[in-house]
Short mmCIF file of C-alpha atoms in Angstrom, two decimals:
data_model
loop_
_atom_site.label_atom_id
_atom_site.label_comp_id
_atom_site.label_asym_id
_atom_site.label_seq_id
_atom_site.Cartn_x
_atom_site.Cartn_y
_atom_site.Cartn_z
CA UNK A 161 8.79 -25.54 -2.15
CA UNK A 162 7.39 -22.15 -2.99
CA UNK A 163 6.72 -21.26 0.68
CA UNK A 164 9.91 -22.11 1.93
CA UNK A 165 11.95 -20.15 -0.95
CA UNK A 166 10.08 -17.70 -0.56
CA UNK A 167 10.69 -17.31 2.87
CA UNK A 168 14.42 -17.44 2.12
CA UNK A 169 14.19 -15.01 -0.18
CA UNK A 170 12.57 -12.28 2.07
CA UNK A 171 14.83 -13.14 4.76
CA UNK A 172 18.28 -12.01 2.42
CA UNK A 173 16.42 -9.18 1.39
CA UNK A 174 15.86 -8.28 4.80
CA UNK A 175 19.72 -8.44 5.50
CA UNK A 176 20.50 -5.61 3.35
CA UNK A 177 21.38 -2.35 5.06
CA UNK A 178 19.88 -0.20 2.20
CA UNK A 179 16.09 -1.79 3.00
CA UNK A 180 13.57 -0.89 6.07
CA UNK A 181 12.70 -4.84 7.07
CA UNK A 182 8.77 -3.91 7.72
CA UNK A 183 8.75 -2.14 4.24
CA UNK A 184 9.52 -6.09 2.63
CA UNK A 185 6.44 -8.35 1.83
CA UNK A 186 6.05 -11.47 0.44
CA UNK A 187 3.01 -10.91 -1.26
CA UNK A 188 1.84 -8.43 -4.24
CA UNK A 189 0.89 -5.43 -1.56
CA UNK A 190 -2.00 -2.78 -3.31
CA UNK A 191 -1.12 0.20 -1.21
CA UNK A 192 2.61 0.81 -0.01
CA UNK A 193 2.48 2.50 3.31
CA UNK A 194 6.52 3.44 3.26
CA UNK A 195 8.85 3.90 0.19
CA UNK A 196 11.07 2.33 -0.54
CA UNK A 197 8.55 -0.87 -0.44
CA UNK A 198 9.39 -4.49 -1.75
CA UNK A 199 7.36 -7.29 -2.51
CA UNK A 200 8.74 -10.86 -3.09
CA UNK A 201 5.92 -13.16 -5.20
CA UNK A 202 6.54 -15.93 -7.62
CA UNK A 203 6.93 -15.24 -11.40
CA UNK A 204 6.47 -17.26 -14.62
CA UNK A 205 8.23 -20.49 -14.10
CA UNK A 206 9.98 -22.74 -16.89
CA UNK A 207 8.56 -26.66 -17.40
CA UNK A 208 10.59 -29.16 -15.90
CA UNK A 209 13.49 -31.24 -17.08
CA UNK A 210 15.13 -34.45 -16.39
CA UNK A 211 18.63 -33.77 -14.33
CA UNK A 212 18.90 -37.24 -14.90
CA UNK A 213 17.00 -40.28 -15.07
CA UNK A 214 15.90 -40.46 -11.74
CA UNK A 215 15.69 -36.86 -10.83
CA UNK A 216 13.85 -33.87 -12.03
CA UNK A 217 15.12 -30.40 -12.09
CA UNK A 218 12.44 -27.63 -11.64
CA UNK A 219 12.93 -23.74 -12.13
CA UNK A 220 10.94 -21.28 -9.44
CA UNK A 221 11.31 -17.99 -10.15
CA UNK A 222 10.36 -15.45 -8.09
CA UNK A 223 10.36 -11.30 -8.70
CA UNK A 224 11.94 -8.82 -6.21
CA UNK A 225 9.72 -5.66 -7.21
CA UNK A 226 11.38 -2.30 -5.50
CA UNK A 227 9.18 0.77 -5.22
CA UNK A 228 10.63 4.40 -4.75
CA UNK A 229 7.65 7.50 -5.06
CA UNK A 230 9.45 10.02 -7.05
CA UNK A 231 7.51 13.11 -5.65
CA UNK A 232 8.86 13.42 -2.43
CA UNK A 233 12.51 12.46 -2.59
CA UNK A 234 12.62 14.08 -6.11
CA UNK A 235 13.52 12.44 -9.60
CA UNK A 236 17.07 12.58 -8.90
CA UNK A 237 17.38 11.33 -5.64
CA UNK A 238 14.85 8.14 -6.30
CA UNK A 239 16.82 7.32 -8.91
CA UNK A 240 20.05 6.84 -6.74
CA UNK A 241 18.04 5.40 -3.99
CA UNK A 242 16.91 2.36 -6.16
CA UNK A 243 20.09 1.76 -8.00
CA UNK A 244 21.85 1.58 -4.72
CA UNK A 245 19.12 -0.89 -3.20
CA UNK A 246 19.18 -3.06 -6.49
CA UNK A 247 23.10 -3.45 -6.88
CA UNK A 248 22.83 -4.22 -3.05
CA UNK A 249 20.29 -6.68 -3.52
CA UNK A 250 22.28 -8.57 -6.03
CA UNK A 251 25.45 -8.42 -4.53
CA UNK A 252 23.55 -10.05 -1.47
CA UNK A 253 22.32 -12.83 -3.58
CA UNK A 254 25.41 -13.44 -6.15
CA UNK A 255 27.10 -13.98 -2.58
CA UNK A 256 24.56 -16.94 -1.61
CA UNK A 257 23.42 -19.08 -4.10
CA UNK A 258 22.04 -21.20 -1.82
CA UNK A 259 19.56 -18.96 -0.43
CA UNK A 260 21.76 -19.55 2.97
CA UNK A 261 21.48 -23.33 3.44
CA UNK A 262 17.77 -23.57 1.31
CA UNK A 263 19.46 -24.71 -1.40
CA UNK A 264 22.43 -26.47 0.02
CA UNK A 265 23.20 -29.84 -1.43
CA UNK A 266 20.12 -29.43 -3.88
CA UNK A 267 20.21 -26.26 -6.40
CA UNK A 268 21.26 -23.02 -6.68
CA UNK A 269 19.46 -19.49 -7.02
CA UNK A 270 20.77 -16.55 -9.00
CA UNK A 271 19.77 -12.79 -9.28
CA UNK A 272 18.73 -11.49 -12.78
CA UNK A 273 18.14 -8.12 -13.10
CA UNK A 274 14.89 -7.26 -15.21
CA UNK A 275 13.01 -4.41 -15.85
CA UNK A 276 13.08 -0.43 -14.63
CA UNK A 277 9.87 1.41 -14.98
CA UNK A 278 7.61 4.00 -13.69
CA UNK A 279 4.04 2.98 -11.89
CA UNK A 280 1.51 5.51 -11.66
CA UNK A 281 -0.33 5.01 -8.39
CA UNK A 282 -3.34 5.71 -7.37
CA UNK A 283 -1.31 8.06 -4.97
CA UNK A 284 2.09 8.79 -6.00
CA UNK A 285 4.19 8.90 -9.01
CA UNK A 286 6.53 5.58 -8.57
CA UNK A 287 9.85 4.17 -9.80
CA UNK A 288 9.72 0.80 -10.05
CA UNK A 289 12.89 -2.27 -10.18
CA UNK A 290 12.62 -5.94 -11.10
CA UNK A 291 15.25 -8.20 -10.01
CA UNK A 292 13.90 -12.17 -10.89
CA UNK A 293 15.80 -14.29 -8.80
CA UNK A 294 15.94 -18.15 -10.16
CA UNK A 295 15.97 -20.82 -7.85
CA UNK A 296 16.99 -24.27 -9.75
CA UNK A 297 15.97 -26.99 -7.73
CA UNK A 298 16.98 -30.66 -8.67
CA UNK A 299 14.93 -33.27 -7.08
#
């Protein structure tokens, strides 16, 4: 199951017209060759419940991380840049809570926006956005 949301994920994040598709990985990359950069990996997950009694609903959660250096662009303008990529990136996913058909029949996924902060890089002075999205799967 983690592959194959995963997958979906990256794939709607590669639909958005504010993101370079070979700047999106789906793995925690050490070294961003292009800015803006995102990574897709999973994040801390909730136990299981019962849907029902012959059923079990299960929480993945995975992070959308966006990178933006601040240096080149300047303050101002990195600041814009990833606001505009994060609203996009939810409005892409409050649209399809079904991952496209992932999902369909079986669950739903929604975007939560997380945490803004700044990364200091072994390079570059970064801006960094956190949008979890939740996939609840019932199985």
């Amino acid at each position: 199951m983690w592959n194959e949301l995963s997958a979906a994920i990256v794939a709607m994040v590669k639909t958005s017209a504010e993101v370079d598709p070979t700047a999106v990985y789906d793995y925690g990359k050490s070294k961003m060759l292009k800015y803006p950069s995102i990574t897709v990996t999973p994040s801390d997950n909730q136990d299981p419940i019962f849907a029902d009694t012959t059923r079990r609903q299960r929480t993945y959660n995975f992070a959308i991380r966006v990178y933006q250096e601040r240096m080149e662009q300047g303050e101002e303008a990195s600041e814009r840049i990833m606001r505009t990529i994060v609203d996009d990136l939810i409005t892409i996913f409050d649209a399809d809570l079904y991952l496209n058909t992932t999902l369909q029949g079986r669950g739903f996924a929604k975007p939560i926006p997380s945490i803004w902060q700044y990364v200091q890089g072994e390079q570059v002075n970064t801006r960094m956005a956190e949008i979890i999205i939740s996939c609840v799967v019932i199985q």
